[in-house]
Amino acid sequence: MILVTLRNLLARKVRLILSAFAIVLGVAFLSGSLIFTDTMAKSFDNIVSGSVSDASVRLTGLDRGGGFTEAVNIDSRKIPASLVPTLADVPGVARADGSVDGQGLFVVRKNGKLLGGTGAPTLSFNFSDAPNANGDQSVRIADGREPNGPAEVAMDQKSADSAGYAIGDTVQMITAGDRPEVEATLVGHAEFAGGGLAGASLVFFDTATAQDIFLGGADAFTTIGLTAEPGVSQQQLVDAVTPLLPKDTEAITGKKAIDEIKGIVNTALGFLNTFLLVFAAIALVVGTFLIINTFSILVAQRSRELALLRALGASRRQVTRSVLIEAAIVGLLGSTFGLGLGFGLAAALRALFANFGLDLTGSPLVFQPSTAVFAYVVGVLVTMFAAYLPARRASRIAPVAAMRDDVALPEGSIRRRLLVGVALAVLGTALLTTGLLGSGSSGATQVGIGILAILLAIAMMSPVLAIPVLVAMGRVYVRMFGTVGRLATQNSLRNPRRTAATASALMIGLALVTTMSVLGASINKSIDVSVKKEFTSDYLISNAIGQPFSPTIADDIRAVDGVRTVAPAQLASTKIDGSRANISAGDSAALGQIFDINYLAGGPALRDGQIALVEGKADSLGVSVGDTVTLRFAAGTVPLEVSGIYTSTYVVGSAITPFSTITAGKVQRADSSIAVNAEAGVDQAALGTRLEAATEAFPTVTVQNQAEFSAAQRAQVDQLLYLIYALLGLAIVIAVLGIVNTLALSVIERTREVGLLRAVGLGRGQLRRMVRLEAIAIAVLGALLGIAAGLLFGVVLQRAVADQGITDLAIPWIRLVTFVVVAGVVGVLAAVLPARRAARLNVLQAITTE
């Protein structure tokens, strides 16, 4: 049986190539994602291990595991420089080195544009020859010399070249502190001992200059690195210096510091890896439909052969095993080629992310053995799982019954699929209903499971759902193409299960695309509605990359002719009674003059010690006007009285409080936005020009009116939407391959029928048109089912997240109609090769085919 199986596999190798290609693409996406994230992890590990000392002293209370959506707080606390010599004299300490870790600095290119900004950050330090935990110098000068004096700087060579600076040039920089503009001469190229920077920029000043830029000139540091004497362990070093540390500081081992940083990096990489693997899983699910269809057709075509094997003594188990062996070989080959293609995909991902500021082009791709194991296990198991049902069906073919020319799908099978589909639909509807009535993560989880259940229900019921759609299309075909249209309709309806299974692969991809389209359109509409309602300022000055900027810019704006009201605001991350929140600090009176903030109870936080909460946050905390809440910052807690509760808005965070609150929390002042209203009668366009001139030296900030702000927000949503479209494109490609494969195998299966049609007068052009119409019917069926499902899911998801700001439903009808048209075009393209093969069949040989 094994020899027979191998012979059959070689005899039908062309028929199985497209099925294997589905596994190739799915495994390539899977392995490419793993290789890329492993490369990222290795690159960051090298940076961390090459820059961490034996032990370090740092400020306490800093949240080093914040989420991706939290604001960035710059801690204003400092470690006094006098502590450095004190620690250096401790027995077991070989040396102590103070470090200034700067935040909020950006390099301006020679052309005036910002260097980086998105992706990896700019890392700013005072230059030091301190060793790392491995005994090597943490920072090396690769070219030139170290900076010395207030007008000198060193950078990594890649960033310097990218910005257009050579040694001896004057480098322009901007910061988020009180010294917003910095100029310095580039005197050297510096690098970490660990190697590449993963796209980050590296900037070094001498100690006094770094203190002046980042610490307001204070003789202090943000951390102190400790080097151990020979024979002294990291823990012994920490234990020796701990009794001498002042309040709000702590000592940690280099190992703990590395573990903490790796934890943060792994969290970010885990998010990215999960994001990419979800789309790989979608591609594999779609590929499963293709494989099921392929093996189902092949089993039907080989019914006589399998019956003969049974008659010669082969058992049911042997027949099942023969089909599964074919599937295992296909999965093994597909996984092998997919793993190879995964390297190419990882390289493509590396180049793609380099455009977003995460540059790993200098790091070799990392291939872990676990990647290969995972790829082969998934590829082979998915293929064998998809082939299992056809294999079981093959084993049940009776030797005598299979000698007939017709081997049809039993009606009971479709009936069972319909019953299972209805049950799944009922379950999905119930979960959707309870999820929408619920709240929080549990409600969202129920909605997600409900959507999955309904998607499976549609796939199960698709043979029944397909019939009315195909009949309707058949009427159009008959009117437009006559006999050819009737033949195409009959061929599509001949085996509705096969047609529906092929269409279901496309349906899954388009259902997800439609869901995201509806959700994206709803987000954009909600943004437009909210901006028109709440964006009552004439101009908004903000940071295009979401980073804070110097509060001195607000003073420059106040001096612009024609400006009436200026309301700066700082977004800060905190915990309110233990609940994470991004709050807006600012002048509540000025914010109230510019923005239409609707207070449901109480009023704005006008005095120090007050805070106003958004309705949702107040409800979750169970507080009302007059109650006291506690805000926790890195430096400690700040108690505040609730002055008011307002409705959800885009223009401010979860709470509004005076600047004095974040000052009490030891958070450095740095603005996130500046709202500007003009004097009455001032020309708006002219004012905008003057505002842009006032901020020209700061490429991190943008000046936008209402329309420009709304367009910028929509552009961000659309960019994410296009990225998701691109990732879902792989599933669509596999679905198209499924249409090609089904039609090609169908032509082989109907060789005699095709020959008879040609013999009675059907021309080659008519035959090609018939196959194309079948392909269009399959593609349009998949598109209609997918769009219908996607509309349902999109509407449900919009309602599920309406309380999170996506309040307005929008359905992009033009885009959905485009999807249907494109599906039809895809059907035409998918039919090219099968139609060509059908038209080239020799009539006499086709008629005599068994």
PDB file of C-alpha atoms in Angstrom, residues 31-219:
ATOM      1  CA  SER A  31       8.169  30.820  10.358  1.00  0.00           C
ATOM      2  CA  GLY A  32       8.952  34.295   8.976  1.00  0.00           C
ATOM      3  CA  SER A  33       7.175  35.898  11.931  1.00  0.00           C
ATOM      4  CA  LEU A  34       9.082  33.725  14.409  1.00  0.00           C
ATOM      5  CA  ILE A  35      12.444  34.340  12.725  1.00  0.00           C
ATOM      6  CA  PHE A  36      11.833  38.100  12.643  1.00  0.00           C
ATOM      7  CA  THR A  37      10.820  38.373  16.299  1.00  0.00           C
ATOM      8  CA  ASP A  38      13.713  36.103  17.366  1.00  0.00           C
ATOM      9  CA  THR A  39      16.052  38.429  15.451  1.00  0.00           C
ATOM     10  CA  MET A  40      14.574  41.413  17.266  1.00  0.00           C
ATOM     11  CA  ALA A  41      14.922  39.693  20.640  1.00  0.00           C
ATOM     12  CA  LYS A  42      18.559  38.756  19.975  1.00  0.00           C
ATOM     13  CA  SER A  43      19.389  42.296  18.874  1.00  0.00           C
ATOM     14  CA  PHE A  44      17.904  43.816  22.034  1.00  0.00           C
ATOM     15  CA  ASP A  45      19.588  41.160  24.199  1.00  0.00           C
ATOM     16  CA  ASN A  46      22.975  42.184  22.772  1.00  0.00           C
ATOM     17  CA  ILE A  47      22.291  45.857  23.457  1.00  0.00           C
ATOM     18  CA  VAL A  48      21.151  45.207  27.024  1.00  0.00           C
ATOM     19  CA  SER A  49      23.911  42.786  27.979  1.00  0.00           C
ATOM     20  CA  GLY A  50      26.555  45.124  26.534  1.00  0.00           C
ATOM     21  CA  SER A  51      25.421  48.223  28.419  1.00  0.00           C
ATOM     22  CA  VAL A  52      24.456  47.028  31.932  1.00  0.00           C
ATOM     23  CA  SER A  53      26.972  47.240  34.788  1.00  0.00           C
ATOM     24  CA  ASP A  54      27.477  44.794  37.684  1.00  0.00           C
ATOM     25  CA  ALA A  55      24.945  46.718  39.761  1.00  0.00           C
ATOM     26  CA  SER A  56      23.206  50.056  39.590  1.00  0.00           C
ATOM     27  CA  VAL A  57      21.498  52.556  41.848  1.00  0.00           C
ATOM     28  CA  ARG A  58      18.233  53.986  40.572  1.00  0.00           C
ATOM     29  CA  LEU A  59      15.140  55.864  41.674  1.00  0.00           C
ATOM     30  CA  THR A  60      12.328  53.780  43.153  1.00  0.00           C
ATOM     31  CA  GLY A  61       8.699  53.619  42.102  1.00  0.00           C
ATOM     32  CA  LEU A  62       9.202  53.819  38.344  1.00  0.00           C
ATOM     33  CA  ASP A  63       6.742  51.646  36.411  1.00  0.00           C
ATOM     34  CA  ARG A  64       8.979  49.698  34.063  1.00  0.00           C
ATOM     35  CA  GLY A  65       6.213  47.574  32.559  1.00  0.00           C
ATOM     36  CA  GLY A  66       3.716  50.130  31.279  1.00  0.00           C
ATOM     37  CA  GLY A  67       1.280  49.457  28.470  1.00  0.00           C
ATOM     38  CA  PHE A  68       1.594  50.631  24.886  1.00  0.00           C
ATOM     39  CA  THR A  69      -1.133  53.268  25.178  1.00  0.00           C
ATOM     40  CA  GLU A  70       0.170  54.966  28.318  1.00  0.00           C
ATOM     41  CA  ALA A  71       1.599  58.474  28.329  1.00  0.00           C
ATOM     42  CA  VAL A  72       5.310  58.960  28.937  1.00  0.00           C
ATOM     43  CA  ASN A  73       6.209  60.558  32.273  1.00  0.00           C
ATOM     44  CA  ILE A  74       9.635  62.136  32.664  1.00  0.00           C
ATOM     45  CA  ASP A  75      10.606  61.785  36.320  1.00  0.00           C
ATOM     46  CA  SER A  76      11.929  65.083  37.718  1.00  0.00           C
ATOM     47  CA  ARG A  77      13.652  63.418  40.711  1.00  0.00           C
ATOM     48  CA  LYS A  78      17.445  63.172  40.748  1.00  0.00           C
ATOM     49  CA  ILE A  79      20.206  61.288  42.556  1.00  0.00           C
ATOM     50  CA  PRO A  80      22.730  63.718  44.086  1.00  0.00           C
ATOM     51  CA  ALA A  81      26.198  63.556  42.552  1.00  0.00           C
ATOM     52  CA  SER A  82      27.714  63.481  46.036  1.00  0.00           C
ATOM     53  CA  LEU A  83      26.548  59.878  46.359  1.00  0.00           C
ATOM     54  CA  VAL A  84      28.996  58.711  43.652  1.00  0.00           C
ATOM     55  CA  PRO A  85      32.243  59.120  45.656  1.00  0.00           C
ATOM     56  CA  THR A  86      30.486  57.772  48.742  1.00  0.00           C
ATOM     57  CA  LEU A  87      29.620  54.547  46.962  1.00  0.00           C
ATOM     58  CA  ALA A  88      33.030  54.349  45.293  1.00  0.00           C
ATOM     59  CA  ASP A  89      34.644  54.128  48.773  1.00  0.00           C
ATOM     60  CA  VAL A  90      32.498  51.138  49.834  1.00  0.00           C
ATOM     61  CA  PRO A  91      34.550  47.930  50.207  1.00  0.00           C
ATOM     62  CA  GLY A  92      33.928  45.649  47.230  1.00  0.00           C
ATOM     63  CA  VAL A  93      33.178  48.544  44.849  1.00  0.00           C
ATOM     64  CA  ALA A  94      35.871  48.956  42.198  1.00  0.00           C
ATOM     65  CA  ARG A  95      34.346  52.127  40.760  1.00  0.00           C
ATOM     66  CA  ALA A  96      31.084  54.101  40.711  1.00  0.00           C
ATOM     67  CA  ASP A  97      29.983  56.098  37.665  1.00  0.00           C
ATOM     68  CA  GLY A  98      27.094  58.543  37.514  1.00  0.00           C
ATOM     69  CA  SER A  99      24.873  58.389  34.464  1.00  0.00           C
ATOM     70  CA  VAL A 100      22.478  60.942  32.990  1.00  0.00           C
ATOM     71  CA  ASP A 101      19.816  59.107  30.981  1.00  0.00           C
ATOM     72  CA  GLY A 102      18.101  61.819  28.934  1.00  0.00           C
ATOM     73  CA  GLN A 103      14.568  61.631  27.598  1.00  0.00           C
ATOM     74  CA  GLY A 104      12.777  63.681  24.979  1.00  0.00           C
ATOM     75  CA  LEU A 105      15.758  64.600  22.775  1.00  0.00           C
ATOM     76  CA  PHE A 106      15.462  64.448  18.980  1.00  0.00           C
ATOM     77  CA  VAL A 107      18.059  64.992  16.280  1.00  0.00           C
ATOM     78  CA  VAL A 108      17.114  67.288  13.405  1.00  0.00           C
ATOM     79  CA  ARG A 109      18.432  66.257  10.004  1.00  0.00           C
ATOM     80  CA  LYS A 110      20.423  68.679   7.891  1.00  0.00           C
ATOM     81  CA  ASN A 111      17.328  69.176   5.715  1.00  0.00           C
ATOM     82  CA  GLY A 112      15.323  70.330   8.750  1.00  0.00           C
ATOM     83  CA  LYS A 113      13.311  67.122   9.078  1.00  0.00           C
ATOM     84  CA  LEU A 114      13.206  64.982  12.192  1.00  0.00           C
ATOM     85  CA  LEU A 115      15.506  61.964  12.475  1.00  0.00           C
ATOM     86  CA  GLY A 116      13.428  58.946  13.507  1.00  0.00           C
ATOM     87  CA  GLY A 117      10.553  59.830  15.799  1.00  0.00           C
ATOM     88  CA  THR A 118       8.630  56.622  15.176  1.00  0.00           C
ATOM     89  CA  GLY A 119       9.839  53.184  16.197  1.00  0.00           C
ATOM     90  CA  ALA A 120      13.092  53.018  18.156  1.00  0.00           C
ATOM     91  CA  PRO A 121      13.863  56.099  20.310  1.00  0.00           C
ATOM     92  CA  THR A 122      16.829  58.449  20.637  1.00  0.00           C
ATOM     93  CA  LEU A 123      19.015  57.331  23.574  1.00  0.00           C
ATOM     94  CA  SER A 124      20.834  60.251  25.205  1.00  0.00           C
ATOM     95  CA  PHE A 125      23.558  59.913  27.861  1.00  0.00           C
ATOM     96  CA  ASN A 126      26.636  61.493  29.347  1.00  0.00           C
ATOM     97  CA  PHE A 127      29.738  59.812  27.941  1.00  0.00           C
ATOM     98  CA  SER A 128      31.530  57.460  30.316  1.00  0.00           C
ATOM     99  CA  ASP A 129      34.255  54.841  30.002  1.00  0.00           C
ATOM    100  CA  ALA A 130      32.586  52.672  32.674  1.00  0.00           C
ATOM    101  CA  PRO A 131      32.751  48.903  32.075  1.00  0.00           C
ATOM    102  CA  ASN A 132      29.746  46.661  31.649  1.00  0.00           C
ATOM    103  CA  ALA A 133      29.081  43.456  33.567  1.00  0.00           C
ATOM    104  CA  ASN A 134      31.266  41.550  31.089  1.00  0.00           C
ATOM    105  CA  GLY A 135      34.275  43.756  31.855  1.00  0.00           C
ATOM    106  CA  ASP A 136      34.226  45.521  28.489  1.00  0.00           C
ATOM    107  CA  GLN A 137      33.847  49.283  28.092  1.00  0.00           C
ATOM    108  CA  SER A 138      30.100  49.913  27.701  1.00  0.00           C
ATOM    109  CA  VAL A 139      30.520  52.676  25.143  1.00  0.00           C
ATOM    110  CA  ARG A 140      33.291  52.824  22.579  1.00  0.00           C
ATOM    111  CA  ILE A 141      34.424  55.616  20.280  1.00  0.00           C
ATOM    112  CA  ALA A 142      34.671  54.036  16.853  1.00  0.00           C
ATOM    113  CA  ASP A 143      35.845  57.185  15.078  1.00  0.00           C
ATOM    114  CA  GLY A 144      36.909  60.634  16.266  1.00  0.00           C
ATOM    115  CA  ARG A 145      36.915  61.341  20.014  1.00  0.00           C
ATOM    116  CA  GLU A 146      34.619  61.640  22.993  1.00  0.00           C
ATOM    117  CA  PRO A 147      32.678  64.901  23.572  1.00  0.00           C
ATOM    118  CA  ASN A 148      34.257  67.475  25.879  1.00  0.00           C
ATOM    119  CA  GLY A 149      32.550  70.790  26.584  1.00  0.00           C
ATOM    120  CA  PRO A 150      29.104  72.321  26.138  1.00  0.00           C
ATOM    121  CA  ALA A 151      29.277  72.503  22.347  1.00  0.00           C
ATOM    122  CA  GLU A 152      30.339  68.942  21.491  1.00  0.00           C
ATOM    123  CA  VAL A 153      28.397  65.750  20.870  1.00  0.00           C
ATOM    124  CA  ALA A 154      29.035  62.145  19.764  1.00  0.00           C
ATOM    125  CA  MET A 155      26.543  60.010  17.825  1.00  0.00           C
ATOM    126  CA  ASP A 156      26.334  56.529  16.407  1.00  0.00           C
ATOM    127  CA  GLN A 157      27.600  56.536  12.848  1.00  0.00           C
ATOM    128  CA  LYS A 158      24.431  55.179  11.235  1.00  0.00           C
ATOM    129  CA  SER A 159      22.266  57.951  12.722  1.00  0.00           C
ATOM    130  CA  ALA A 160      24.822  60.599  11.852  1.00  0.00           C
ATOM    131  CA  ASP A 161      24.998  59.411   8.250  1.00  0.00           C
ATOM    132  CA  SER A 162      21.199  59.200   8.021  1.00  0.00           C
ATOM    133  CA  ALA A 163      20.877  62.770   9.332  1.00  0.00           C
ATOM    134  CA  GLY A 164      23.537  63.986   6.890  1.00  0.00           C
ATOM    135  CA  TYR A 165      26.155  64.914   9.501  1.00  0.00           C
ATOM    136  CA  ALA A 166      29.900  64.259   9.277  1.00  0.00           C
ATOM    137  CA  ILE A 167      32.464  64.764  12.021  1.00  0.00           C
ATOM    138  CA  GLY A 168      33.005  68.507  12.341  1.00  0.00           C
ATOM    139  CA  ASP A 169      29.425  69.450  11.387  1.00  0.00           C
ATOM    140  CA  THR A 170      27.076  71.306  13.719  1.00  0.00           C
ATOM    141  CA  VAL A 171      24.235  69.026  14.855  1.00  0.00           C
ATOM    142  CA  GLN A 172      20.799  70.533  15.505  1.00  0.00           C
ATOM    143  CA  MET A 173      18.748  68.935  18.320  1.00  0.00           C
ATOM    144  CA  ILE A 174      15.521  69.717  20.166  1.00  0.00           C
ATOM    145  CA  THR A 175      14.393  68.589  23.626  1.00  0.00           C
ATOM    146  CA  ALA A 176      11.249  68.435  25.740  1.00  0.00           C
ATOM    147  CA  GLY A 177      12.858  70.403  28.581  1.00  0.00           C
ATOM    148  CA  ASP A 178      13.448  74.047  29.428  1.00  0.00           C
ATOM    149  CA  ARG A 179      16.316  74.156  26.937  1.00  0.00           C
ATOM    150  CA  PRO A 180      14.340  73.316  23.794  1.00  0.00           C
ATOM    151  CA  GLU A 181      17.078  73.898  21.202  1.00  0.00           C
ATOM    152  CA  VAL A 182      20.593  72.427  21.354  1.00  0.00           C
ATOM    153  CA  GLU A 183      23.491  72.903  18.942  1.00  0.00           C
ATOM    154  CA  ALA A 184      26.751  70.978  19.177  1.00  0.00           C
ATOM    155  CA  THR A 185      29.663  69.977  16.973  1.00  0.00           C
ATOM    156  CA  LEU A 186      29.885  66.292  16.087  1.00  0.00           C
ATOM    157  CA  VAL A 187      33.311  65.133  17.312  1.00  0.00           C
ATOM    158  CA  GLY A 188      33.000  61.342  17.239  1.00  0.00           C
ATOM    159  CA  HIS A 189      31.058  58.204  16.391  1.00  0.00           C
ATOM    160  CA  ALA A 190      30.089  56.144  19.450  1.00  0.00           C
ATOM    161  CA  GLU A 191      28.661  52.643  19.781  1.00  0.00           C
ATOM    162  CA  PHE A 192      27.496  50.259  22.483  1.00  0.00           C
ATOM    163  CA  ALA A 193      29.645  47.239  23.251  1.00  0.00           C
ATOM    164  CA  GLY A 194      26.656  45.032  22.454  1.00  0.00           C
ATOM    165  CA  GLY A 195      26.604  45.998  18.789  1.00  0.00           C
ATOM    166  CA  GLY A 196      23.607  47.237  16.773  1.00  0.00           C
ATOM    167  CA  LEU A 197      20.991  49.642  18.055  1.00  0.00           C
ATOM    168  CA  ALA A 198      17.850  48.158  16.438  1.00  0.00           C
ATOM    169  CA  GLY A 199      17.120  51.487  14.764  1.00  0.00           C
ATOM    170  CA  ALA A 200      17.671  53.654  17.848  1.00  0.00           C
ATOM    171  CA  SER A 201      19.831  56.780  17.711  1.00  0.00           C
ATOM    172  CA  LEU A 202      22.679  57.159  20.199  1.00  0.00           C
ATOM    173  CA  VAL A 203      23.692  60.631  21.434  1.00  0.00           C
ATOM    174  CA  PHE A 204      26.410  61.460  23.999  1.00  0.00           C
ATOM    175  CA  PHE A 205      27.414  64.706  25.711  1.00  0.00           C
ATOM    176  CA  ASP A 206      29.950  65.293  28.434  1.00  0.00           C
ATOM    177  CA  THR A 207      28.552  65.040  31.960  1.00  0.00           C
ATOM    178  CA  ALA A 208      28.131  68.774  32.648  1.00  0.00           C
ATOM    179  CA  THR A 209      26.342  69.361  29.326  1.00  0.00           C
ATOM    180  CA  ALA A 210      24.025  66.375  29.826  1.00  0.00           C
ATOM    181  CA  GLN A 211      23.164  67.660  33.300  1.00  0.00           C
ATOM    182  CA  ASP A 212      22.444  71.113  31.903  1.00  0.00           C
ATOM    183  CA  ILE A 213      20.167  69.779  29.123  1.00  0.00           C
ATOM    184  CA  PHE A 214      18.268  67.098  31.000  1.00  0.00           C
ATOM    185  CA  LEU A 215      18.541  67.970  34.706  1.00  0.00           C
ATOM    186  CA  GLY A 216      18.276  71.759  34.598  1.00  0.00           C
ATOM    187  CA  GLY A 217      21.963  72.177  35.437  1.00  0.00           C
ATOM    188  CA  ALA A 218      21.735  70.256  38.727  1.00  0.00           C
ATOM    189  CA  ASP A 219      24.849  68.409  39.888  1.00  0.00           C
TER     190      ASP A 219
END
